Short mmCIF file of C-alpha atoms in Angstrom, two decimals:
data_model
loop_
_atom_site.label_atom_id
_atom_site.label_comp_id
_atom_site.label_asym_id
_atom_site.label_seq_id
_atom_site.Cartn_x
_atom_site.Cartn_y
_atom_site.Cartn_z
CA MET A 1 0.22 -0.01 -0.03
CA ILE A 2 2.80 2.46 1.01
CA LYS A 3 4.89 1.43 -1.81
CA SER A 4 1.77 1.75 -4.28
CA ARG A 5 1.16 5.39 -2.81
CA ILE A 6 4.98 6.29 -3.42
CA LEU A 7 4.95 5.20 -6.83
CA ASN A 8 1.59 7.18 -7.64
CA GLY A 9 2.96 10.44 -5.93
CA LEU A 10 6.28 9.78 -8.06
CA GLU A 11 4.39 9.24 -11.32
CA ASN A 12 2.25 12.37 -10.82
CA GLN A 13 5.31 14.51 -9.89
CA ILE A 14 7.82 13.54 -12.35
CA GLY A 15 5.93 11.44 -14.88
CA VAL A 16 7.48 10.21 -18.28
CA ASN A 17 7.35 13.82 -20.00
CA TRP A 18 8.39 13.23 -23.48
CA ALA A 19 8.14 16.65 -24.61
CA TYR A 20 10.85 17.66 -22.27
CA ILE A 21 13.04 15.02 -23.71
CA SER A 22 12.02 15.86 -27.33
CA PHE A 23 12.87 19.72 -26.66
CA SER A 24 16.38 18.82 -24.74
CA LEU A 25 17.27 16.49 -27.74
CA ILE A 26 16.40 19.35 -30.42
CA ALA A 27 18.48 21.84 -28.47
CA ALA A 28 21.28 19.83 -27.90
CA VAL A 29 21.52 18.99 -31.78
CA PHE A 30 21.08 22.51 -32.80
CA LEU A 31 23.92 23.87 -30.33
CA ARG A 32 26.13 21.34 -31.31
CA ALA A 33 25.76 22.54 -34.98
CA LEU A 34 26.69 25.97 -33.97
CA ILE A 35 29.55 25.05 -31.78
CA PHE A 36 31.07 22.91 -34.66
CA GLY A 37 30.76 25.70 -37.04
CA GLU A 38 28.24 24.35 -39.44
CA GLN A 39 26.14 26.68 -41.09
CA TYR A 40 22.96 25.27 -39.76
CA ALA A 41 21.60 21.90 -38.46
CA THR A 42 19.26 20.44 -41.10
CA PRO A 43 15.65 19.81 -40.01
CA LEU A 44 16.36 16.35 -40.93
CA GLU A 45 18.55 15.78 -38.38
CA VAL A 46 16.99 17.85 -35.60
CA PHE A 47 13.37 16.97 -35.88
CA ILE A 48 13.48 13.19 -37.44
CA TRP A 49 16.81 11.50 -37.20
CA TYR A 50 18.21 11.98 -33.74
CA PRO A 51 14.61 12.27 -32.24
CA VAL A 52 13.85 8.67 -33.85
CA LEU A 53 16.75 7.04 -32.76
CA VAL A 54 16.96 8.47 -29.32
CA VAL A 55 13.25 8.23 -28.44
CA THR A 56 13.17 4.52 -29.51
CA GLY A 57 16.35 3.79 -27.31
CA PHE A 58 14.94 5.25 -24.37
CA LEU A 59 11.58 3.25 -24.83
CA LEU A 60 13.58 0.30 -25.06
CA VAL A 61 15.31 1.01 -21.89
CA LYS A 62 12.10 1.76 -20.12
CA MET A 63 10.61 -1.27 -21.40
CA PHE A 64 13.37 -3.44 -19.89
CA ALA A 65 13.54 -1.41 -16.69
CA LYS A 66 9.83 -2.07 -16.21
CA ARG A 67 10.27 -5.62 -17.01
CA PHE A 68 13.37 -6.44 -14.61
CA PHE A 69 13.21 -3.71 -11.88
CA SER A 70 9.52 -2.79 -11.43
CA ASN A 71 10.13 -3.89 -7.69
CA SER A 72 12.49 -0.96 -7.11
CA VAL A 73 10.53 1.73 -5.71
CA GLY A 74 10.18 4.79 -7.95
CA PHE A 75 12.75 3.59 -10.19
CA GLU A 76 10.69 3.06 -13.21
CA PHE A 77 9.47 6.64 -13.02
CA ARG A 78 12.97 8.17 -12.15
CA VAL A 79 14.80 6.72 -15.16
CA LEU A 80 12.71 8.94 -17.49
CA PRO A 81 12.83 11.89 -18.00
CA ILE A 82 15.57 13.09 -15.42
CA THR A 83 17.97 10.13 -16.49
CA ALA A 84 17.15 10.77 -20.20
CA ILE A 85 17.63 14.40 -20.13
CA LEU A 86 20.93 14.09 -18.05
CA ALA A 87 21.96 11.54 -20.92
CA ILE A 88 21.13 14.10 -23.57
CA SER A 89 23.05 16.88 -21.58
CA LEU A 90 26.31 14.77 -20.79
CA GLY A 91 26.06 13.13 -24.45
CA PHE A 92 26.31 16.53 -25.82
CA VAL A 93 29.35 17.33 -23.56
CA LEU A 94 31.08 14.10 -24.76
CA SER A 95 30.33 14.82 -28.39
CA LEU A 96 32.46 17.74 -28.31
CA LEU A 97 35.61 15.66 -27.69
CA PRO A 98 37.68 15.31 -30.85
CA PHE A 99 37.87 11.55 -30.94
CA TRP A 100 34.81 10.45 -32.48
CA GLY A 101 32.94 11.55 -36.07
CA ARG A 102 30.88 14.42 -35.91
CA VAL A 103 28.70 13.58 -38.99
CA THR A 104 25.24 12.54 -38.77
CA ALA A 105 25.25 8.64 -38.13
CA GLY A 106 28.93 8.78 -39.62
CA MET A 107 29.75 5.89 -42.19
CA PRO A 108 27.77 2.54 -41.68
CA LEU A 109 29.92 -0.04 -39.90
CA SER A 110 30.75 -3.43 -41.60
CA LEU A 111 30.07 -6.61 -40.04
CA SER A 112 33.96 -6.73 -38.65
CA GLN A 113 33.63 -3.04 -37.28
CA LEU A 114 30.19 -3.84 -35.57
CA ALA A 115 31.75 -6.78 -33.56
CA THR A 116 34.74 -4.34 -32.73
CA TYR A 117 32.38 -1.52 -31.77
CA VAL A 118 30.56 -3.96 -29.16
CA LEU A 119 33.56 -5.59 -27.85
CA THR A 120 35.19 -2.03 -26.94
CA LEU A 121 31.76 -0.94 -25.68
CA GLY A 122 31.38 1.90 -28.24
CA ILE A 123 34.95 3.27 -28.12
CA TYR A 124 36.31 2.03 -31.29
CA PRO A 125 36.16 2.53 -34.56
CA PHE A 126 36.48 6.41 -33.96
CA GLN A 127 35.49 8.07 -37.63
CA PHE A 128 32.84 5.13 -38.26
CA GLY A 129 29.49 4.25 -36.99
CA PRO A 130 27.32 6.52 -34.34
CA ASP A 131 28.87 9.61 -33.92
CA GLY A 132 29.99 11.02 -30.27
CA PHE A 133 26.70 12.39 -29.30
CA LEU A 134 24.92 9.08 -29.63
CA ARG A 135 27.93 7.12 -28.08
CA GLY A 136 27.77 9.37 -25.00
CA ILE A 137 24.15 9.05 -24.63
CA ALA A 138 24.45 5.25 -24.44
CA TRP A 139 27.16 5.53 -21.83
CA VAL A 140 25.37 7.94 -19.55
CA MET A 141 22.09 5.83 -20.00
CA ALA A 142 24.23 2.82 -18.81
CA ILE A 143 26.12 4.36 -15.83
CA VAL A 144 23.57 6.80 -14.25
CA PRO A 145 20.73 4.44 -13.84
CA ALA A 146 23.07 1.66 -12.53
CA ILE A 147 24.18 4.31 -10.01
CA PHE A 148 20.98 5.20 -8.83
CA LEU A 149 19.95 1.69 -8.56
CA TYR A 150 22.81 0.91 -6.41
CA LYS A 151 22.06 3.86 -3.86
CA GLU A 152 18.23 2.42 -3.52
CA SER A 153 18.95 -1.33 -3.28
CA LYS A 154 22.80 -1.67 -2.40
CA ASP A 155 22.95 -4.60 -4.96
CA LEU A 156 26.04 -4.55 -7.04
CA PHE A 157 25.12 -7.20 -9.46
CA LYS A 158 21.65 -5.94 -9.96
CA SER A 159 23.22 -2.65 -10.72
CA ILE A 160 25.82 -3.91 -13.05
CA PHE A 161 23.10 -5.97 -14.78
CA LEU A 162 20.96 -2.58 -15.26
CA GLY A 163 23.98 -0.83 -16.78
CA VAL A 164 24.74 -3.60 -19.13
CA LEU A 165 21.49 -3.88 -20.17
CA SER A 166 20.65 -0.13 -20.97
CA TRP A 167 23.95 0.23 -22.80
CA ALA A 168 23.18 -2.91 -25.06
CA ALA A 169 19.55 -1.71 -25.56
CA MET A 170 20.77 1.82 -26.76
CA THR A 171 23.48 0.64 -28.45
CA PHE A 172 21.53 -1.80 -30.45
CA VAL A 173 19.30 1.15 -31.76
CA PHE A 174 22.25 3.08 -32.60
CA LEU A 175 23.83 0.33 -34.51
CA MET A 176 20.62 -0.40 -36.34
CA PRO A 177 21.36 1.92 -39.43
CA SER A 178 24.52 -0.17 -39.94
CA LEU A 179 22.51 -3.74 -39.54
CA ILE A 180 19.63 -2.45 -41.85
CA LEU A 181 22.07 -1.55 -44.46
CA ILE A 182 23.47 -4.83 -44.36
CA ILE A 183 20.36 -6.55 -44.27
CA THR A 184 19.30 -4.68 -47.24
CA MET A 185 22.35 -5.58 -49.29
CA LEU A 186 21.69 -9.23 -48.39
CA PHE A 187 18.12 -9.34 -49.69
CA ASN A 188 19.34 -7.43 -52.80
CA SER A 189 21.62 -10.08 -53.53
CA LEU A 190 24.75 -7.78 -52.79
CA PRO A 191 27.67 -8.27 -50.93
CA PHE A 192 26.90 -7.82 -47.29
CA THR A 193 30.52 -8.11 -46.03
CA SER A 194 31.87 -5.10 -47.76
CA THR A 195 32.97 -1.82 -45.98
CA GLY A 196 30.47 0.95 -45.24
CA ALA A 197 31.61 2.97 -48.02
CA VAL A 198 30.88 0.31 -50.65
CA MET A 199 27.57 -0.29 -49.22
CA VAL A 200 26.35 3.56 -49.10
CA GLY A 201 27.62 3.49 -52.91
CA GLU A 202 25.15 0.46 -53.63
CA PHE A 203 22.44 1.71 -51.58
CA THR A 204 22.63 5.12 -53.64
CA ARG A 205 21.97 2.79 -56.92
CA LEU A 206 19.34 1.07 -55.27
CA ASN A 207 17.80 4.18 -53.78
CA LEU A 208 16.83 5.71 -57.49
CA PHE A 209 13.14 6.37 -57.91
CA SER A 210 12.58 5.57 -54.13
CA TYR A 211 9.99 7.08 -51.79
CA TRP A 212 13.06 8.62 -50.06
CA GLY A 213 14.76 9.98 -53.31
CA ASP A 214 12.07 11.40 -55.31
CA GLY A 215 10.89 14.95 -54.21
CA GLN A 216 13.43 14.80 -51.28
CA LEU A 217 14.00 18.30 -51.24
CA LEU A 218 10.29 19.64 -51.37
CA ARG A 219 8.81 17.12 -48.80
CA TRP A 220 11.81 17.41 -46.20
CA PHE A 221 13.58 20.41 -46.97
CA THR A 222 16.70 19.06 -47.20
CA GLY A 223 18.49 21.40 -49.53
CA PHE A 224 20.65 20.61 -52.42
CA GLY A 225 23.31 18.22 -51.84
CA GLY A 226 23.68 15.04 -49.99
CA GLN A 227 20.44 13.72 -51.34
CA ALA A 228 21.93 10.02 -51.06
CA THR A 229 22.98 10.33 -47.37
CA ASN A 230 19.54 11.94 -46.67
CA ALA A 231 17.79 9.18 -48.25
CA LEU A 232 19.97 6.79 -46.26
CA LEU A 233 18.90 8.41 -43.00
CA LEU A 234 15.18 8.47 -43.88
CA TYR A 235 15.37 4.86 -44.90
CA THR A 236 17.04 3.47 -41.77
CA ALA A 237 15.26 5.86 -39.41
CA SER A 238 11.97 4.32 -40.76
CA TRP A 239 12.95 0.87 -39.69
CA ILE A 240 13.89 2.03 -36.57
CA PHE A 241 10.57 3.88 -36.20
CA MET A 242 8.95 0.51 -36.75
CA LEU A 243 11.14 -1.16 -33.82
CA GLY A 244 10.04 1.89 -31.63
CA SER A 245 6.37 1.19 -32.43
CA ILE A 246 6.42 -2.39 -31.56
CA VAL A 247 8.34 -1.44 -28.26
CA TRP A 248 5.61 0.93 -27.74
CA SER A 249 2.71 -1.40 -28.22
CA ILE A 250 4.19 -3.94 -25.80
CA SER A 251 4.67 -1.33 -23.16
CA ASN A 252 1.11 -0.05 -23.77
CA PHE A 253 -0.73 -3.14 -24.50
CA ASP A 254 -3.18 -2.19 -22.11
CA LEU A 255 -4.13 1.09 -23.59
CA ILE A 256 -4.63 -0.80 -26.83
CA LYS A 257 -7.15 -3.07 -25.32
CA GLN A 258 -8.65 -0.19 -23.94
CA ALA A 259 -9.21 1.53 -27.11
CA LEU A 260 -10.73 -1.63 -28.63
CA ASN A 261 -13.42 -1.56 -25.87
CA GLY A 262 -16.88 -1.06 -27.69
CA PHE A 263 -15.61 -2.61 -30.81
CA LYS A 264 -18.14 -2.44 -33.40
CA VAL A 265 -18.56 -4.57 -36.93
CA SER A 266 -18.98 -1.40 -38.78
CA TRP A 267 -15.31 -0.35 -38.07
CA ILE A 268 -14.18 -3.09 -40.06
CA PHE A 269 -16.34 -1.93 -43.01
CA SER A 270 -15.20 1.75 -42.57
CA ALA A 271 -11.52 0.81 -42.31
CA ILE A 272 -12.05 -1.25 -45.84
CA CYS A 273 -13.49 1.56 -47.35
CA ILE A 274 -10.74 3.94 -45.94
CA VAL A 275 -8.21 1.67 -47.57
CA LEU A 276 -9.99 1.29 -51.14
CA PHE A 277 -10.93 4.71 -51.54
CA GLY A 278 -7.60 6.14 -50.08
CA PHE A 279 -5.67 3.81 -52.35
CA LEU A 280 -7.49 4.59 -55.29
CA ALA A 281 -7.44 8.42 -54.57
CA GLY A 282 -3.60 8.22 -54.53
CA SER A 283 -3.00 5.52 -57.12
CA SER A 284 -0.92 6.69 -60.29
CA HIS A 285 1.53 5.32 -62.94
CA GLN A 286 4.13 5.99 -60.60
CA GLY A 287 5.84 2.92 -59.51
CA TRP A 288 7.23 1.38 -56.10
CA ILE A 289 10.60 -0.35 -55.54
CA GLY A 290 11.69 -2.74 -52.70
CA LEU A 291 13.15 0.03 -50.44
CA ASP A 292 9.84 1.61 -50.39
CA ALA A 293 8.50 -1.30 -48.10
CA ALA A 294 9.84 0.85 -45.31
CA ALA A 295 7.75 3.71 -46.37
CA TRP A 296 4.67 1.57 -46.45
CA GLY A 297 5.44 0.04 -42.85
CA VAL A 298 5.80 3.76 -41.58
CA PHE A 299 2.47 4.82 -43.10
CA VAL A 300 0.59 1.63 -41.65
CA LEU A 301 1.78 2.47 -38.52
CA VAL A 302 1.01 6.31 -38.86
CA LEU A 303 -2.51 5.02 -39.63
CA LEU A 304 -2.90 3.10 -36.59
CA PHE A 305 -1.40 5.57 -34.29
CA SER A 306 -3.89 7.91 -35.77
CA TRP A 307 -6.71 5.70 -35.05
CA LEU A 308 -5.41 5.19 -31.64
CA TYR A 309 -5.12 8.87 -31.23
CA VAL A 310 -8.78 9.41 -32.02
CA ARG A 311 -9.92 6.28 -29.83
CA VAL A 312 -7.98 7.70 -26.80
CA ASN A 313 -9.47 10.92 -26.74
CA THR A 314 -12.76 9.42 -26.67
CA LEU A 315 -12.02 7.48 -23.52
CA THR A 316 -12.86 8.96 -20.17
CA PRO A 317 -10.58 9.41 -18.28
CA VAL A 318 -7.79 9.73 -20.93
CA GLN A 319 -4.71 7.84 -19.69
CA THR A 320 -1.84 7.73 -22.12
CA ASP A 321 1.77 8.05 -22.27
CA GLU A 322 2.89 11.15 -24.01
CA SER A 323 5.19 8.88 -26.12
CA MET A 324 2.24 8.05 -28.32
CA LEU A 325 1.70 11.45 -29.48
CA VAL A 326 5.74 11.72 -29.91
CA PHE A 327 5.73 8.58 -31.80
CA TRP A 328 2.87 9.69 -34.00
CA LEU A 329 4.44 13.09 -34.93
CA LEU A 330 7.87 11.44 -35.79
CA GLY A 331 5.89 9.17 -38.26
CA LEU A 332 4.10 12.03 -39.83
CA MET A 333 7.43 13.97 -40.20
CA LEU A 334 9.05 10.61 -41.73
CA LEU A 335 6.86 10.77 -44.57
CA GLY A 336 7.35 14.43 -45.43
CA TRP A 337 5.49 17.59 -44.82
CA PRO A 338 2.32 16.87 -46.86
CA VAL A 339 1.28 13.85 -44.67
CA PHE A 340 2.47 15.74 -41.56
CA LEU A 341 0.14 18.63 -42.61
CA GLY A 342 -2.68 15.96 -42.87
CA GLY A 343 -1.81 14.65 -39.35
CA VAL A 344 -2.23 18.10 -38.08
CA LEU A 345 -5.82 18.51 -39.92
CA LEU A 346 -6.70 15.18 -38.09
CA ALA A 347 -5.29 16.73 -34.52
CA ILE A 348 -7.49 19.77 -35.30
CA THR A 349 -10.67 17.54 -35.89
CA VAL A 350 -10.05 15.87 -32.84
CA TYR A 351 -9.50 19.00 -30.87
CA CYS A 352 -12.89 20.33 -32.33
CA LYS A 353 -14.86 17.44 -31.34
CA ASP A 354 -13.34 17.45 -27.98
CA GLN A 355 -14.59 21.22 -27.50
CA ILE A 356 -17.90 20.23 -28.71
CA LYS A 357 -18.21 17.37 -25.98
CA SER A 358 -16.81 19.34 -23.25
CA LEU A 359 -18.55 22.56 -23.73
CA ASN A 360 -21.82 20.83 -24.77
CA LEU A 361 -21.97 22.97 -28.11
CA MET A 362 -24.17 21.58 -30.60
CA THR A 363 -23.91 17.94 -29.54
CA SER A 364 -26.60 16.75 -31.67
CA TRP A 365 -23.88 17.73 -34.49
CA GLU A 366 -21.10 15.75 -32.94
CA TRP A 367 -21.58 12.93 -35.56
CA VAL A 368 -20.30 15.73 -37.95
CA ALA A 369 -16.72 15.94 -36.23
CA ASP A 370 -16.77 11.73 -36.05
CA ALA A 371 -17.02 11.86 -39.73
CA LEU A 372 -14.28 14.13 -40.45
CA VAL A 373 -11.92 11.59 -39.03
CA PRO A 374 -12.15 8.88 -41.78
CA ILE A 375 -12.19 11.66 -44.60
CA VAL A 376 -8.92 12.97 -43.32
CA MET A 377 -7.43 9.38 -43.17
CA VAL A 378 -8.44 8.92 -46.91
CA LEU A 379 -6.79 12.37 -47.63
CA LEU A 380 -3.56 11.06 -45.90
CA PHE A 381 -3.64 8.00 -48.28
CA ALA A 382 -3.71 10.33 -51.37
CA LEU A 383 -1.12 12.55 -49.80
CA PHE A 384 1.41 9.54 -48.98
CA MET A 385 0.89 8.01 -52.26
CA ARG A 386 1.41 10.94 -54.55
CA ARG A 387 4.54 11.83 -52.83
CA GLY A 388 4.09 15.21 -52.28
CA ALA A 389 2.81 16.08 -55.82
CA VAL A 390 -0.23 18.10 -56.44
CA LEU A 391 -3.55 16.08 -55.98
CA GLU A 392 -5.20 15.73 -59.48
CA PRO A 393 -8.74 16.62 -59.77
CA VAL A 394 -9.75 12.63 -60.02
CA ALA A 395 -8.23 12.27 -56.47
CA ILE A 396 -9.83 15.01 -55.05
CA GLN A 397 -13.14 13.94 -56.56
CA ILE A 398 -12.64 10.24 -54.96
CA VAL A 399 -11.89 11.97 -51.59
CA LEU A 400 -15.18 13.80 -51.73
CA MET A 401 -17.21 10.82 -52.88
CA PHE A 402 -15.94 9.18 -49.65
CA GLY A 403 -16.56 12.13 -47.49
CA LEU A 404 -20.25 12.01 -48.63
CA PHE A 405 -20.70 8.50 -47.43
CA ALA A 406 -18.62 9.18 -44.23
CA PHE A 407 -21.18 11.87 -43.70
CA LEU A 408 -24.30 9.75 -44.44
CA ALA A 409 -22.83 6.96 -42.26
CA GLY A 410 -22.55 9.29 -39.37
CA PHE A 411 -26.03 10.80 -39.92
CA VAL A 412 -27.68 7.18 -40.24
CA GLY A 413 -25.90 6.28 -36.91
CA TYR A 414 -27.25 9.52 -35.31
CA ALA A 415 -30.67 8.98 -36.49
CA LYS A 416 -30.86 5.69 -35.07
CA LYS A 417 -29.53 6.80 -31.94
CA VAL A 418 -32.07 9.49 -31.50
CA LYS A 419 -34.91 7.42 -33.44
CA LEU A 420 -35.50 10.04 -36.30
CA THR A 421 -38.52 9.26 -38.32
CA LYS A 422 -38.29 8.13 -41.87
CA ILE A 423 -38.96 11.31 -43.41
CA TRP A 424 -35.85 12.94 -41.82
CA LEU A 425 -33.87 9.96 -42.75
CA SER A 426 -34.93 9.85 -46.15
CA ALA A 427 -34.22 13.64 -46.60
CA GLY A 428 -30.77 13.23 -45.44
CA TRP A 429 -30.35 10.15 -47.77
CA VAL A 430 -31.65 12.20 -50.84
CA VAL A 431 -29.41 15.27 -50.24
CA ILE A 432 -26.47 13.02 -49.88
CA ALA A 433 -27.50 11.39 -53.32
CA GLY A 434 -27.78 14.52 -55.12
CA LEU A 435 -24.49 15.74 -53.85
CA LEU A 436 -22.98 12.40 -54.95
CA TRP A 437 -24.46 12.71 -58.44
CA ILE A 438 -22.83 16.47 -58.57
CA VAL A 439 -19.35 15.16 -57.42
CA ALA A 440 -19.18 11.88 -59.44
CA GLY A 441 -20.74 13.51 -62.61
CA VAL A 442 -22.76 10.27 -63.47
CA PHE A 443 -26.11 9.02 -62.46
CA SER A 444 -25.09 5.44 -61.64
CA PRO A 445 -23.99 5.89 -58.03
CA VAL A 446 -27.54 7.89 -57.46
CA ALA A 447 -29.37 4.74 -58.90
CA ILE A 448 -27.34 2.67 -56.15
CA MET A 449 -28.09 4.86 -53.48
CA MET A 450 -32.00 5.08 -54.32
CA LEU A 451 -32.12 1.10 -54.19
CA ALA A 452 -30.38 1.18 -50.86
CA GLY A 453 -32.73 4.17 -49.61
CA VAL A 454 -35.79 1.83 -50.41
CA PHE A 455 -34.35 -1.07 -48.56
CA VAL A 456 -33.77 1.30 -45.56
CA TRP A 457 -37.29 3.01 -45.70
CA MET A 458 -39.02 -0.43 -45.47
CA PHE A 459 -36.83 -1.69 -42.62
CA TRP A 460 -36.25 1.40 -40.64
CA GLN A 461 -38.44 0.35 -37.92
CA LYS A 462 -36.70 -2.85 -37.63
CA ILE A 463 -33.26 -1.52 -37.82
CA LEU A 464 -34.42 0.80 -34.62
CA GLU A 465 -35.54 -2.35 -32.76
CA TYR A 466 -32.36 -4.37 -33.28
CA SER A 467 -28.64 -3.77 -32.44
CA TRP A 468 -27.66 -3.87 -35.88
CA GLU A 469 -25.66 -0.84 -37.31
CA PRO A 470 -27.17 0.65 -40.22
CA ASP A 471 -23.85 2.46 -41.11
CA VAL A 472 -22.69 -1.00 -42.47
CA LEU A 473 -25.31 -0.67 -45.22
CA VAL A 474 -23.91 2.79 -46.08
CA TRP A 475 -20.31 1.37 -46.37
CA GLY A 476 -21.47 -1.57 -48.59
CA VAL A 477 -23.22 0.90 -50.82
CA ALA A 478 -19.84 2.99 -50.87
CA LEU A 479 -18.05 -0.07 -51.71
CA LEU A 480 -20.34 -1.01 -54.57
CA VAL A 481 -20.22 2.53 -55.98
CA LEU A 482 -16.27 2.46 -55.67
CA LEU A 483 -16.34 -0.77 -57.84
CA VAL A 484 -18.94 0.53 -60.51
CA VAL A 485 -17.62 4.19 -60.87
CA ILE A 486 -14.12 4.24 -60.20
CA TRP A 487 -12.31 0.76 -60.10
CA LEU A 488 -14.22 -0.88 -63.24
CA PRO A 489 -13.59 2.08 -65.62
CA ARG A 490 -9.77 2.40 -64.63
CA VAL A 491 -9.61 -1.23 -65.33
CA ALA A 492 -10.90 -0.99 -68.86
CA HIS A 493 -9.45 2.63 -69.53
CA PRO A 494 -6.08 2.54 -67.65
CA GLU A 495 -5.35 5.94 -69.10
CA LEU A 496 -7.88 7.33 -66.58
CA ILE A 497 -5.11 6.73 -63.67
CA PRO A 498 -3.28 9.81 -63.24
CA ARG A 499 0.42 10.00 -64.20
#
């Protein structure tokens, strides 16, 4: 009982404030660039590369600390953020020493150099692998928690074990860029035992026309020069982001289960519609290559984090780790500013819904805010697949068509909730059908809508009596319209697909 109170007090007083960690990291990277005499620290380094690596490493250490040292009073809550911020600060000081490389991520390590790095505890090789800043963070994260635990428990073996575990976790994350490059060489039937310079050269060839190379200057503001290096950083950071997402999901599995409470079958149908409408809205003749699997992996996780972000904000009380928001934002930035802008639009939508709910303003129209969420997700699909290019009119048309079905699904769900009469339901149905005619430019979706509307009219009273969700029918109609109006014409006339 006493221990529980102490832990709760520490959690409330200290918490795991990932915002402070992120700001400290950004400030350290930017200040280091000024001290080294660089003209500026690129946004890629400041806001994406270092945050992805360091936050993922901290999450891994936190997960192990929770797993093996949860009995130590207060340790789990003190290891972050105090130790994390201290690690960033001392890592920054150690990075100023002239021993280790100063280039972001340095030159990737070969297989033999990886073994040397681990055996020398990150001291050697000097000018290859993680830079001094990352090495310093790993050392501090090994030493400081071990000292803290020893003062608390007086258990030398346990403290040494924590230090080794923390260093190994952080080092594994910081060595992942080299490991990822080696695995990429292996999957492309290339010599994975080559030196780092040779592997970077091969990656430059593989990277041609990849998601990380096309439109890089526009989507990440990287500037001219160093496009190959920037692509390598984005590519490796994407895999590290996926690792961090898995670690976060394991650590916050209870939150995910809580978000799944109240599961509805209609969620599956709406998710299918989001994927199909979004895929067709963003599809073009521009191809995808093997390296783009990393981009798709990040995008899928961004969609899942977006859904979780929406669900968590509907739970009362909201109990979540700030790292969820940090990771969601990092995933959005990894995919470029157009996708990040779509994520900001989603956050604004959720905020507006929260205001409507908390202030009791226009609560009867809360379903409109709910309908905007899947629309933004379809827009995220289109922005991601178009790789920052201007959306074609046909893409906007598909997004608008989906939006009409999303509003209709929300309205039908609201109509059942408040038990609206057939007249009001039919009026809303007819209005959406008319707007669909205007947006699509053809009458066929209206005909499909009218047939479904007759069914709803005939069985509305039965629908009100049973637990069946009527928006399932709306999403079914949406899929049929998608097949008839969008997909089949493209199969018959591939020239309709944007370039």
